[in-house]
Coordinates of C-alpha atoms in Angstrom, one line a residue:
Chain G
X1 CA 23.1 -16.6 -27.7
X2 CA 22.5 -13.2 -26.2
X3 CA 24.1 -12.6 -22.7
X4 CA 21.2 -11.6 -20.7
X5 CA 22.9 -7.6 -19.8
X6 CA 24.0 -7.2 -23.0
X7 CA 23.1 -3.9 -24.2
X8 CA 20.7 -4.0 -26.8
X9 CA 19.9 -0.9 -29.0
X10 CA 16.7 -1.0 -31.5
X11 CA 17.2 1.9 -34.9
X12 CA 14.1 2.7 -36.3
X13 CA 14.8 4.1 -39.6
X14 CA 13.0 3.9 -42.9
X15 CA 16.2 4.8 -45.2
X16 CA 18.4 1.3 -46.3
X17 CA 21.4 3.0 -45.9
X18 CA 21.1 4.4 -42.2
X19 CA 20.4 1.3 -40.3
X20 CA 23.4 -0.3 -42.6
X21 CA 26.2 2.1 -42.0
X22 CA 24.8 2.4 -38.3
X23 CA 24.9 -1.5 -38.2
X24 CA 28.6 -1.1 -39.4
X25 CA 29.5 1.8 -37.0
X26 CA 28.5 -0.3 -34.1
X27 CA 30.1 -3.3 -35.4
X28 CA 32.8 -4.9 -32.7
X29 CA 31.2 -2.4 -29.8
X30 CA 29.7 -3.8 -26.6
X31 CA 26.3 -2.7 -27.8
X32 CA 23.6 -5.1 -30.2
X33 CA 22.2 -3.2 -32.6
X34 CA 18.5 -4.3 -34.3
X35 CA 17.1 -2.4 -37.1
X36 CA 13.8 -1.6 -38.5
X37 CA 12.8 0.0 -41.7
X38 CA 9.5 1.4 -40.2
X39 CA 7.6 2.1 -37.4
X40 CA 5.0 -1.0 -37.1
X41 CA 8.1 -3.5 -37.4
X42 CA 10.1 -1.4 -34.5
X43 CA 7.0 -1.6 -32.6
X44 CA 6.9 -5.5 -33.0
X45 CA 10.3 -5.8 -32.4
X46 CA 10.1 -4.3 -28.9
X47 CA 9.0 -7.0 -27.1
X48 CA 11.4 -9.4 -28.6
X49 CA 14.6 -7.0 -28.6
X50 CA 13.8 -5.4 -25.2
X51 CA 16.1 -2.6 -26.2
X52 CA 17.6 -0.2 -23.6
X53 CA 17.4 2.8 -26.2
X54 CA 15.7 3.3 -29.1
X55 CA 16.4 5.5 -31.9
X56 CA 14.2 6.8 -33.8
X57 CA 13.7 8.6 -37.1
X58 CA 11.1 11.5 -36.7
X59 CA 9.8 11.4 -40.5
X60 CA 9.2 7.9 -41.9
X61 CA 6.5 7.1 -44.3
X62 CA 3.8 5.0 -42.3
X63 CA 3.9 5.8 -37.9
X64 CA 5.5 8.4 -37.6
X65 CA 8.8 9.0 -35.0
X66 CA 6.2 10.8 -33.1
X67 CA 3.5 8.2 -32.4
X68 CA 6.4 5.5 -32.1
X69 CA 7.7 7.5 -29.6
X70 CA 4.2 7.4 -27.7
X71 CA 4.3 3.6 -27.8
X72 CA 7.7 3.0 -26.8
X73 CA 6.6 4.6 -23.7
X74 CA 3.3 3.0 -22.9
X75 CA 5.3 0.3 -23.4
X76 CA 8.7 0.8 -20.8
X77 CA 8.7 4.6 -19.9
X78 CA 12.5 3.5 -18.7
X79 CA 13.8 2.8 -22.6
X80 CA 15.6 5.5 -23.6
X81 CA 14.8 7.1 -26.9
X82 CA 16.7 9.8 -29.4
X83 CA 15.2 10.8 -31.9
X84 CA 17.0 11.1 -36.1
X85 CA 15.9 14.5 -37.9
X86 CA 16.6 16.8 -40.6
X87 CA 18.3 19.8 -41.1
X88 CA 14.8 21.3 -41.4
X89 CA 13.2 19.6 -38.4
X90 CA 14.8 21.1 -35.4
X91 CA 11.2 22.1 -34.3
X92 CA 10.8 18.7 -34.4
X93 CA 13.1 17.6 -32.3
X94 CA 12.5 19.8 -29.6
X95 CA 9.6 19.1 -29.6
X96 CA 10.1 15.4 -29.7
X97 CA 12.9 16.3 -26.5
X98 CA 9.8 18.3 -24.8
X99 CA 7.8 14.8 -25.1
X100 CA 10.5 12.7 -23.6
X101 CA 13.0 12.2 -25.8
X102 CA 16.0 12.3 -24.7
X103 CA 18.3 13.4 -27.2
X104 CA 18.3 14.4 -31.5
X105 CA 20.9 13.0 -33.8
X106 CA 20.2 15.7 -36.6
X107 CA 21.2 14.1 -40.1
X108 CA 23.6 13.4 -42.2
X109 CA 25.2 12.3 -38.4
X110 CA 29.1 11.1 -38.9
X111 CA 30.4 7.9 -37.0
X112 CA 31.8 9.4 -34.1
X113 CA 28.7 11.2 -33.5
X114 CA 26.7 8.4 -33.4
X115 CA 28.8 6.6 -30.9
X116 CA 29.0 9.0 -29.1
X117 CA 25.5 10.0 -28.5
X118 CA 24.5 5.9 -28.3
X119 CA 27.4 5.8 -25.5
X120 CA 26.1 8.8 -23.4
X121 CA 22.5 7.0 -24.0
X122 CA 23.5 4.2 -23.0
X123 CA 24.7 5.6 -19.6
X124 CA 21.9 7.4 -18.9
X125 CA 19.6 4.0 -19.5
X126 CA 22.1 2.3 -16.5
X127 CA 21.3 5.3 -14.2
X128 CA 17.8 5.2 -14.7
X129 CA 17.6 1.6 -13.9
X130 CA 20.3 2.4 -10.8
X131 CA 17.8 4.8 -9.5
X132 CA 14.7 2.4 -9.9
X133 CA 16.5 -0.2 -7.8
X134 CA 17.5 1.7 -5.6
X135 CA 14.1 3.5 -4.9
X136 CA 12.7 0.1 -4.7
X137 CA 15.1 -1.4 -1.7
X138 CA 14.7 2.3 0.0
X139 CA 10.6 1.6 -0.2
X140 CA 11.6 -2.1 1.1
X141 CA 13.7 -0.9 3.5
X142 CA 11.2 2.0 5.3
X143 CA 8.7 -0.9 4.8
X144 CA 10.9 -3.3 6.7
X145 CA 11.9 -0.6 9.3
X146 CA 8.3 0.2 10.0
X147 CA 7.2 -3.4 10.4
X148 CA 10.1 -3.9 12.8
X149 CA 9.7 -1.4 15.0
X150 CA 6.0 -1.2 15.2
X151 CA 6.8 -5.0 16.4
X152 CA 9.1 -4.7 19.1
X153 CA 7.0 -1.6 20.1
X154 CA 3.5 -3.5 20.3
X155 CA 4.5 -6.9 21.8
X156 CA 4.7 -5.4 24.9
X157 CA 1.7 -3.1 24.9
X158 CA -0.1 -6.4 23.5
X159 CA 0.8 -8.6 26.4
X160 CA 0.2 -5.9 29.0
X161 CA -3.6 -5.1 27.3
X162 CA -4.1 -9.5 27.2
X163 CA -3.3 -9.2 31.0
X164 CA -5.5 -6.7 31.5
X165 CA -8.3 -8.5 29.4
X166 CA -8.0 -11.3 31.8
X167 CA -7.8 -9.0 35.4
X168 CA -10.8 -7.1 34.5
X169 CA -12.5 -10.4 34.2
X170 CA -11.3 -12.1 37.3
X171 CA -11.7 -9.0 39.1
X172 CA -14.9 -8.1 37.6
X173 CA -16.5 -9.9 40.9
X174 CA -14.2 -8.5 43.6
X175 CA -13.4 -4.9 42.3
X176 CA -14.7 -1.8 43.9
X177 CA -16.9 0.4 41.0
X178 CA -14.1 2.8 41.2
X179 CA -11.2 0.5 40.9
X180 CA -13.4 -1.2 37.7
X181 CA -13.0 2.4 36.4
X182 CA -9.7 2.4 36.5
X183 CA -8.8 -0.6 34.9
X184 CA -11.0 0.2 32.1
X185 CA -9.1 3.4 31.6
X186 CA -5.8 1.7 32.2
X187 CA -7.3 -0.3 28.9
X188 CA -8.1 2.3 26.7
X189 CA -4.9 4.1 27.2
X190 CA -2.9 1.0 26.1
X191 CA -4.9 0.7 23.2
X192 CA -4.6 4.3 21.8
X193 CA -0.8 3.4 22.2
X194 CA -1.7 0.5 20.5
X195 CA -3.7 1.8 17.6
X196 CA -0.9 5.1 17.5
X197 CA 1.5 2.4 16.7
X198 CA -0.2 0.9 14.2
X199 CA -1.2 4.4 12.7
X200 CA 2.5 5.4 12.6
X201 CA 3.6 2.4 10.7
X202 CA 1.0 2.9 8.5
X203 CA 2.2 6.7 7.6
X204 CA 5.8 6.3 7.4
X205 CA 5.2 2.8 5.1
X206 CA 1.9 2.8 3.5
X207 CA 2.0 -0.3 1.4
X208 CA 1.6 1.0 -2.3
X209 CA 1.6 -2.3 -3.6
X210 CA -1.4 -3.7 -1.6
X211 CA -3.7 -0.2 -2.2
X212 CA -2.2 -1.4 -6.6
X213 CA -3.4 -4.5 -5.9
X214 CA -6.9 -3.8 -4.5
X215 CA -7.5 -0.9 -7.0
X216 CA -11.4 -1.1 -8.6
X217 CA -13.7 1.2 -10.5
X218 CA -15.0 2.6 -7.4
X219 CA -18.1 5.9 -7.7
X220 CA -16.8 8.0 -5.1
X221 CA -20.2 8.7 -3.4
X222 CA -19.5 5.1 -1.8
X223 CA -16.3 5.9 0.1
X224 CA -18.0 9.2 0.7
X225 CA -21.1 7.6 1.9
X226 CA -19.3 5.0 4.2
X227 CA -17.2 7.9 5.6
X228 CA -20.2 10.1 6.5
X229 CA -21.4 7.1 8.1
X230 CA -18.5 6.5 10.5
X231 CA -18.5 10.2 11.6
X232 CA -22.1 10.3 11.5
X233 CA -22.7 9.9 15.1
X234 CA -19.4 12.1 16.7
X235 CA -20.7 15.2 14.3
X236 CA -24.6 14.4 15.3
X237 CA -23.1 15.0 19.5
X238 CA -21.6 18.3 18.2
X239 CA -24.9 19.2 16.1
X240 CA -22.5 19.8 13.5
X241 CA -24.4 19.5 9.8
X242 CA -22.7 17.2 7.4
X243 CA -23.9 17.9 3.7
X244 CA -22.9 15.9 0.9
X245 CA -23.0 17.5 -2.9
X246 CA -21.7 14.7 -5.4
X247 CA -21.7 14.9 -8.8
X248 CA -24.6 12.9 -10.4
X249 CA -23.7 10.6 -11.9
X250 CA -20.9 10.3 -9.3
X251 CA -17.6 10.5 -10.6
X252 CA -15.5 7.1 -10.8
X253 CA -11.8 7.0 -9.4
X254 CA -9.7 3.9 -10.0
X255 CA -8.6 3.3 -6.4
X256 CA -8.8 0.8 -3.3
X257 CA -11.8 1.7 -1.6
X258 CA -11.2 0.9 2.2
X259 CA -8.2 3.3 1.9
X260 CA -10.0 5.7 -0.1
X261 CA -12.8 5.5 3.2
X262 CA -9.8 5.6 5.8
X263 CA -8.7 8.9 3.8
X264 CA -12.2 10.8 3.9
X265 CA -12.6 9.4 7.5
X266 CA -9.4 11.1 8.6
X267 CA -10.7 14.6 6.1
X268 CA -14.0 14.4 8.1
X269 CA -12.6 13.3 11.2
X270 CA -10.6 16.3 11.2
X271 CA -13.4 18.6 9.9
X272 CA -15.2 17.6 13.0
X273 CA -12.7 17.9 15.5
X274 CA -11.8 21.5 14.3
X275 CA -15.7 22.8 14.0
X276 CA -17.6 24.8 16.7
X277 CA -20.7 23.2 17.5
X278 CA -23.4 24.0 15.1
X279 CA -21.1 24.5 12.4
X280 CA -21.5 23.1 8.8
X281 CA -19.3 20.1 7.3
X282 CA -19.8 19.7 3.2
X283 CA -18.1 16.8 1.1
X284 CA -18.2 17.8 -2.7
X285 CA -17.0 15.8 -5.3
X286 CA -17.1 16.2 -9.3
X287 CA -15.4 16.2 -12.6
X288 CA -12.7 18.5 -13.3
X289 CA -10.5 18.4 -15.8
X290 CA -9.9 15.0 -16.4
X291 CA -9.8 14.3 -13.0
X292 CA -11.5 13.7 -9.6
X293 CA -11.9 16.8 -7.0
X294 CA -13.4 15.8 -3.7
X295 CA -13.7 18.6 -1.2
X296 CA -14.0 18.3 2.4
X297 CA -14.9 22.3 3.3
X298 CA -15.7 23.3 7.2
X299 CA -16.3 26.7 8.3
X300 CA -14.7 25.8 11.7
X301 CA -11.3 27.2 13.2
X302 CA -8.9 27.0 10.5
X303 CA -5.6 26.7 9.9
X304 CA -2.7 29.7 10.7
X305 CA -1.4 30.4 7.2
X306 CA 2.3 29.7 8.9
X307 CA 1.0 26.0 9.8
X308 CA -0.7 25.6 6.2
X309 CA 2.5 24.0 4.8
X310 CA 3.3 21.5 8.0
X311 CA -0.2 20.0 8.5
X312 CA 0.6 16.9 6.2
X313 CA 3.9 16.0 7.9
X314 CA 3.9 13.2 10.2
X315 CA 3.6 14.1 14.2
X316 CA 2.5 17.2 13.3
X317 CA -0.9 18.3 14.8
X318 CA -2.0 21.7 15.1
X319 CA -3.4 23.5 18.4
X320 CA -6.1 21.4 20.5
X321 CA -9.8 21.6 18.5
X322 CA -12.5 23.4 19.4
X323 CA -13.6 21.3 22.3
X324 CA -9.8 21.1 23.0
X325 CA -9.8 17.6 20.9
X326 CA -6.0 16.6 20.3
X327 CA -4.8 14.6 17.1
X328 CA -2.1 11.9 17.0
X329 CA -0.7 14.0 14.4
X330 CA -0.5 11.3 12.0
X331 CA -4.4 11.1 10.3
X332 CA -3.2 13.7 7.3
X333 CA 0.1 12.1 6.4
X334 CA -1.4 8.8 6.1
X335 CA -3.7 10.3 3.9
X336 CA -1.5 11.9 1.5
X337 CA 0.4 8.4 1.1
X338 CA -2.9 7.0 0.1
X339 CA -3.7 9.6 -2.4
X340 CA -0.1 9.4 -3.8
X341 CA -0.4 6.2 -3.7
X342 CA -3.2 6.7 -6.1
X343 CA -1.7 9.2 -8.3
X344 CA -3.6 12.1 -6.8
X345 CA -2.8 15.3 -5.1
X346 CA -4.3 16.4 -1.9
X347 CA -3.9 20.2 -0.8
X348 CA -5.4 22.7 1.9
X349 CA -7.0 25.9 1.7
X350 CA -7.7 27.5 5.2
X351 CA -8.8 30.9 6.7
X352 CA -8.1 31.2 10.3
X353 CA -11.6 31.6 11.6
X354 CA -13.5 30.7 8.6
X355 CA -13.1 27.3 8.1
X356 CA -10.6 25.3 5.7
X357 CA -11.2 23.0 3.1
X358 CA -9.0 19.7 1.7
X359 CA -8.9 18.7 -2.1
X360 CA -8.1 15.6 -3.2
X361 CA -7.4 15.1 -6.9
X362 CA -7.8 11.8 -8.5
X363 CA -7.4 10.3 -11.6
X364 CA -10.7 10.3 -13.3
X365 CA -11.3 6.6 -14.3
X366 CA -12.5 6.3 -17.7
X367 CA -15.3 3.6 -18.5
X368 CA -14.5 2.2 -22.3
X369 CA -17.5 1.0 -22.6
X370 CA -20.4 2.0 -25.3
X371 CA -21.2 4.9 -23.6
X372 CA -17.4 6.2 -23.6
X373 CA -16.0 8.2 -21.2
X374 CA -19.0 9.6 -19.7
X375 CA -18.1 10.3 -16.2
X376 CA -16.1 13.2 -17.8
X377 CA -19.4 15.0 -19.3
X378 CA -20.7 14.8 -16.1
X379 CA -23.4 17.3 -14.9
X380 CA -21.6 19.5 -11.9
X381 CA -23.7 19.6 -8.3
X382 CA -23.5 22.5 -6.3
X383 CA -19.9 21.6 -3.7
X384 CA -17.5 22.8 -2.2
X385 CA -15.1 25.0 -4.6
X386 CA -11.8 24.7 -4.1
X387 CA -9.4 28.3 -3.0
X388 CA -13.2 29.7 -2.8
X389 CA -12.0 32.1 0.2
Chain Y
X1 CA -17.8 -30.0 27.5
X2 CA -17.1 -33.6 28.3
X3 CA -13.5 -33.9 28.2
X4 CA -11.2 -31.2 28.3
X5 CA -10.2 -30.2 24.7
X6 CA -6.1 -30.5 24.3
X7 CA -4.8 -27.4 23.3
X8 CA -1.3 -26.4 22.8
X9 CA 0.2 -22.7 22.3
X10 CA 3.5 -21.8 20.8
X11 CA 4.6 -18.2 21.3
X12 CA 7.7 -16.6 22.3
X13 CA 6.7 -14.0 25.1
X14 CA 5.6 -15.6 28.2
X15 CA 3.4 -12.8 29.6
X16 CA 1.4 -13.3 26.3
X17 CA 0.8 -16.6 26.9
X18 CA -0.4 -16.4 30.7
X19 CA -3.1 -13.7 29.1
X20 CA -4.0 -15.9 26.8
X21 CA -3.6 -19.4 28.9
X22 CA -5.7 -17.5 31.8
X23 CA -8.7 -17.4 29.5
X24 CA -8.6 -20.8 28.2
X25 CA -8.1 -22.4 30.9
X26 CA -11.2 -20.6 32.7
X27 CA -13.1 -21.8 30.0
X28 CA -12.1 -25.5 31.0
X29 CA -9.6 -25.9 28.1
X30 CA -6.2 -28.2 29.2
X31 CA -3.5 -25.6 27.2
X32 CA 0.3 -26.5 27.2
X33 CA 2.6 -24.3 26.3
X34 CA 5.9 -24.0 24.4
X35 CA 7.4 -20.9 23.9
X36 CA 9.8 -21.3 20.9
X37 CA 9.2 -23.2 17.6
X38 CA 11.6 -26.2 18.5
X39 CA 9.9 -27.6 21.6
X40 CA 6.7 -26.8 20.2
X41 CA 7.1 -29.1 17.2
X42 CA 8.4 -31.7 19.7
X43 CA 5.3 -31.8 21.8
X44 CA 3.3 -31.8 18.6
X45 CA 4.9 -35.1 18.2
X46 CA 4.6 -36.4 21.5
X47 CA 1.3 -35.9 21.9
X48 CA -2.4 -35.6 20.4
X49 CA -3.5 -32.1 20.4
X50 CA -7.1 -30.8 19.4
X51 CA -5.9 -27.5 18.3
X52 CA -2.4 -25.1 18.2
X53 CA -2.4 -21.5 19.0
X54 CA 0.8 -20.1 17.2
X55 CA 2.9 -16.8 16.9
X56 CA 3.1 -16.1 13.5
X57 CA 6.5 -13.1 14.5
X58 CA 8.9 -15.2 16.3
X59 CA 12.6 -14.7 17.1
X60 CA 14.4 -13.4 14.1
X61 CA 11.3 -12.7 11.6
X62 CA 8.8 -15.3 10.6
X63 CA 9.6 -18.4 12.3
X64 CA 6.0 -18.9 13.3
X65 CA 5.4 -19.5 9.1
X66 CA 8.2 -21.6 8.9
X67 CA 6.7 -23.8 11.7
X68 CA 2.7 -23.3 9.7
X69 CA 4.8 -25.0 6.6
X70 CA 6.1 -27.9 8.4
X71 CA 2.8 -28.9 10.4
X72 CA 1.3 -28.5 6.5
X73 CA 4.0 -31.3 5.4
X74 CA 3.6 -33.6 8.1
X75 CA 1.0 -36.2 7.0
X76 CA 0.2 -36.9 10.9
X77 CA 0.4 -32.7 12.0
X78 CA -1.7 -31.4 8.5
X79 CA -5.7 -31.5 9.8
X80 CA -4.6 -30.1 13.0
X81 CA -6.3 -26.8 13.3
X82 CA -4.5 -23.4 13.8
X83 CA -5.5 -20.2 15.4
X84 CA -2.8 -17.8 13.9
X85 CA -1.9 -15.0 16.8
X86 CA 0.2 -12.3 14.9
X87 CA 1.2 -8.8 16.0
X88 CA -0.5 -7.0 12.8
X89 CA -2.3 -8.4 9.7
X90 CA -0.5 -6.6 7.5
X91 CA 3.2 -7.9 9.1
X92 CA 1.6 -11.2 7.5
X93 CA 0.7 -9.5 4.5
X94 CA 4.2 -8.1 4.1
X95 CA 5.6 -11.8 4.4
X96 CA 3.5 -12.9 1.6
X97 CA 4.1 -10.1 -0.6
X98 CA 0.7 -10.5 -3.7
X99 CA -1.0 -13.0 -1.6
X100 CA -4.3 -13.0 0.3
X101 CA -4.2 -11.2 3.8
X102 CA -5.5 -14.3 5.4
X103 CA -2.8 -17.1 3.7
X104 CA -4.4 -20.4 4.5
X105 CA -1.7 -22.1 5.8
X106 CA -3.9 -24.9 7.2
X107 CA -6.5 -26.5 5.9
X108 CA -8.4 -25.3 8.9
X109 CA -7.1 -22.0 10.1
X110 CA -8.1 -18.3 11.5
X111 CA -6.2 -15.6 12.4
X112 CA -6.5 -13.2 15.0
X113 CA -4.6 -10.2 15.9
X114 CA -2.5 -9.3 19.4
X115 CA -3.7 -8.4 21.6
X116 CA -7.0 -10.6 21.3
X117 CA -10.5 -9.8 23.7
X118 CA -11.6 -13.0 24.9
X119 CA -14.7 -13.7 23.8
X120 CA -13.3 -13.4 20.4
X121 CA -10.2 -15.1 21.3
X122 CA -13.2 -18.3 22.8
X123 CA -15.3 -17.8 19.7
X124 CA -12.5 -18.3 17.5
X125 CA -11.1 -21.7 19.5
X126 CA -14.6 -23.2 19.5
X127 CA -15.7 -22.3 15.4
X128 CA -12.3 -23.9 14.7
X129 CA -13.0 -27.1 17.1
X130 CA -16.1 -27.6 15.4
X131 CA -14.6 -26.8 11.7
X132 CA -12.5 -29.4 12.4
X133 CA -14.6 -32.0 14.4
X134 CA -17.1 -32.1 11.4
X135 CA -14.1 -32.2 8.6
X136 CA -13.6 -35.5 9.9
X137 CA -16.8 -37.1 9.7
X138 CA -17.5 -38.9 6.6

C-alpha cells in the first residue's frame, strides 16, 4: 500500500521506451512513478494517481502535451508539470513554460538529468503546498484576530447601549425634553462605535469563504437597483441626481449579492457624501471584455491625485465632504475585499474638482445555456466611461 | 398573562444581564440568572423553566455552543426553547464554518444580536413562548 505523502509522479509519454527507462531511473528513489502512453489515459489516471508533478510529452499522437497541460490544471493548478520535447521544439517549450509549465526536459534526456529536474520539481511542488498552508492559517488567523478583538471591544459598548435601552424607558416618564435629548444622543454615539467595530472587523477579515458560498448568477442591475434604493433618500435631501445606465440585457456577475449591494452602497454612499448639492451621481454597468465594468462616476469634489493611491486602505478617509460629512474610513477597503473576494478589480479615477469615478471589474458569468454566452454580445448603454477625464 | 412565565438567562457579563433582566422583568416575566455555563446547567436541572436566554461567546470561545449541545442531548432539557444572545452573527457563523448563519441548535430557537432594543428583545421571548406552547399540543 501507498503511504499517503509519498510522492507520486505521473509520465505522460507515448514512446514504450521513455516511460520504461524513466520507470528504471527512478527505480529504488523515494518518488512513485505511473506511466501513460497517451494523453486520455494520463488524464484518467489523475484522479487515481493524484500525482504531485506531471511530466508531460509535448507531441504525442492523440491530446496533445498542450491540451493535457490545460487539464492538468483545471484539474489542481498546484501539480506541477514539465514538459518532454525535441531538439526542434524549443518554441514549444517556451511556450509551454509561458502557459505554466514549469520546466522542459528536451530529449534524448540522460539519467541524471532526469533526476535531477524530477528532484528540483519535486521541491518546488512541497513549497507550493507550504505556501498554501500557510496562507490559509494567516487568513484563519486575521480571521480569528478580528473576531476576538471586535469581541472584547463590543461587550462593553453592548452592555452600556442595553443600559441605556432600559434608562430611556424608565426615564421616559420623568426626564426633562432636554435630558431625553441627551440620552438619545448618548445612544447613537455608542452605536456608531458599535457599528465602526463591526465595520472594521469586517475590512481587515472579510470572510471569502461565506461571499464563495453564497455566490449566484446575479444581473447586476439588482444590486444596482437595491443600492440606489438605500441612498435614494440621503441624495434626494441633497437634490443630488442619481442616473442609472445598465447594459440591457444587464450584464450577469457570479457573485454574492448582499455584498455585492453593501459594495455599491459604500461606491454611492461615498459619491454622495463627496457631491455639492445639485450635482449628478451615475451608475453604469456593461460588458467589456469578457468581464463586468460597473462605474460609479460623480462630478463632485474629487480626489487629490497624491491621495488617489491611499483611498482604499483601511482608516483612511479623505478631507470632510462637501457638507463637511466625515467617513469611518473603512467603507472602500471593505469593498475592495469583496470585489477580490470576487475575482474583480476595483480602481479610481478622480479630478480634483470634477468629480471621480470607481470601476469595478467582474468576472463576466457565462450562461451555457442554448442561447450561449450571450451577456457577452450584449448591446452597450450610454454610462459612465472609465479614465474618461 | 396569568402566571409569571419562568425564564432563566445565562451570560457571563453582569451589566448585560441587568439590561436585559430590567426589561423582562417590566414586562412581568420571573428571570433568574446564572452567569457562567456551570450554574446555569444546574438550575436547568433544579428547576422547570419556560424558556433560556443564553450567551452564545462565553469565557474562553464558544462555551455558550457547548452548553446549546448538551440542553440538545438531555432528553428532559431538548424542547426547552432558546433565545440565542451573541455579540455578532457572523462570530456564530465563524464557529460553524459551511453551515447556516442561523444553526438550529434547538428545536425551537432564535437568535438575536447584542446589544438587543426591547421590543425586539419582548417580541422575540413571546413568538418563542408561543412556538413552543403550541409544539406541545397534540
Amino acid at each position: 500500500m501507498t503511504p499517503p505523502d509519498a510522492v507520486r509522479i505521473l509520465l505522460i509519454d507515448d514512446e514504450e521506451i521513455v516511460l520504461e527507462s524513466c520507470t528504471e531511473i527512478l527505480r529504488g528513489s523515494p518518488f512513485e512513478l505511473a506511466t501513460a502512453s497517451d494523453g486520455a489515459r494520463g488524464l484518467a489516471l489523475l484522479r487515481e494517481v493524484r500525482p504531485d508533478v506531471v511530466v508531460v510529452d509535448l507531441k504525442m499522437p492523440g491530446l496533445s502535451g498542450f491540451e493535457v497541460l490545460e487539464k492538468i490544471r483545471e484539474a489542481d493548478p498546484t501539480i506541477v508539470s514539465i514538459v518532454i520535447t525535441g531538439y526542434a521544439t524549443v518554441s514549444s517549450a517556451v511556450e509551454a513554460m509561458k502557459r505554466g509549465a514549469y520546466d522542459f526536459l528536451p530529449k534524448p534526456f540522460t539519467p541524471e538529468e532526469f533526476r535531477l529536474i524530477i528532484r528540483r520539481s519535486v521541491e518546488k511542488r512541497s513549497l507550493v503546498l507550504e505556501t498554501m498552508a500557510l496562507r490559509r492559517e494567516r487568513d484563519l488567523l486575521r480571521e480569528h484576530f478580528a473576531a476576538i478583538v471586535s469581541h472584547e471591544l463590543k461587550a462593553p459598548l453592548a452592555a452600556i447601549q442595553q443600559n441605556l435601552f432600559v434608562l430611556e424607558r424608565e426615564l421616559a416618564p420623568l426626564a426633562s425634553e432636554d435630558q431625553q435629548g441627551r440620552l438619545a444622543r448618548v445612544k447613537a454615539r455608542v452605536g456608531d462605535l458599535l457599528q465602526l467595530i463591526e465595520t472594521w472587523r469586517r475590512g481587515v477579515s472579510i470572510d471569502i469563504a461565506a461571499i464563495k458560498a453564497h455566490c449566484a448568477a446575479v444581473p447586476v442591475n439588482v444590486p444596482i437597483a437595491k443600492a440606489a434604493e438605500s441612498l435614494a433618500v440621503e441624495a434626494a435631501r441633497k437634490d443630488i441626481e442619481v442616473v442609472s445606465a445598465v447594459a440591457e440585457p444587464a450584464p450577469v456577475v457570479w457573485g454574492d449579492e448582499v455584498t455585492l449591494t453593501e459594495t455599491l452602497v459604500n461606491l454611492l454612499g461615498n459619491a454622495v457624501k463627496y457631491t455639492r448639492p445639485g450635482g449628478r451621481i451615475t451608475i453604469g454597468a456593461e460588458p467589456f471584455a469578457g468581464e463586468v465594468r460597473i462605474a460609479v462616476a460623480d462630478n463632485g469634489v474629487g480626489i487629490a491625485a497624491e491621495d488617489l493611491p491611499l483611498v482604499f486602505d483601511a482608516f483612511y478617509s479623505a478631507q470632510p465632504g462637501a457638507a463637511g460629512e466625515r467617513g469611518s474610513g473603512l467603507g472602500l477597503a471593505v469593498s475592495r475585499r469583496i470585489v477580490e473576494a470576487h475575482g474583480g478589480t476595483i480602481t479610481v479615477y478622480s479630478t480634483p474638482g470634477q468629480g471621480s469615478t470607481f470601476v469595478i471589474t467582474l468576472p463576466i458569468h457565462r450562461d451555457d445555456g442554448p442561447d450561449g454566452p450571450r451577456h457577452e454580445a450584449a448591446p452597450v448603454a450610454a454610462s459612465a466611461k472609465e479614465g474618461r477625464r | 398573562m396569568t402566571e409569571h412565565k419562568q425564564l432563566l438567562m445565562i451570560d457571563d457579563d453582569p451589566d448585560f444581564v441587568s439590561g436585559v433582566k430590567a426589561i423582562l422583568d417590566a414586562a412581568g416575566y420571573a428571570v433568574d440568572v446564572a452567569y457562567n455555563p456551570k450554574d446555569g446547567f444546574a438550575a436547568l436541572k433544579k428547576k422547570r423553566y419556560d424558556l433560556l436566554l443564553l450567551d452564545i461567546m462565553m469565557g474562553r470561545g464558544a462555551e455558550g455552543v457547548m452548553m446549546a449541545r448538551k440542553i440538545r442531548k438531555d432528553p428532559a432539557l431538548k424542547n426547552l426553547p432558546v433565545l440565542i444572545i451573541t455579540g455578532i452573527r457572523e462570530q456564530v457563523a465563524f464557529l460553524f464554518p459551511g453551515q447556516a448563519v442561523h444553526p438550529r441548535f434547538m428545536p425551537v430557537d432564535e437568535l438575536v444580536e447584542k446589544p438587543v432594543e426591547p421590543a425586539l428583545l419582548l417580541e422575540k421571548v413571546e413568538a418563542l413562548l408561543a412556538a413552543s406552547a403550541a409544539s406541545r399540543k397534540p
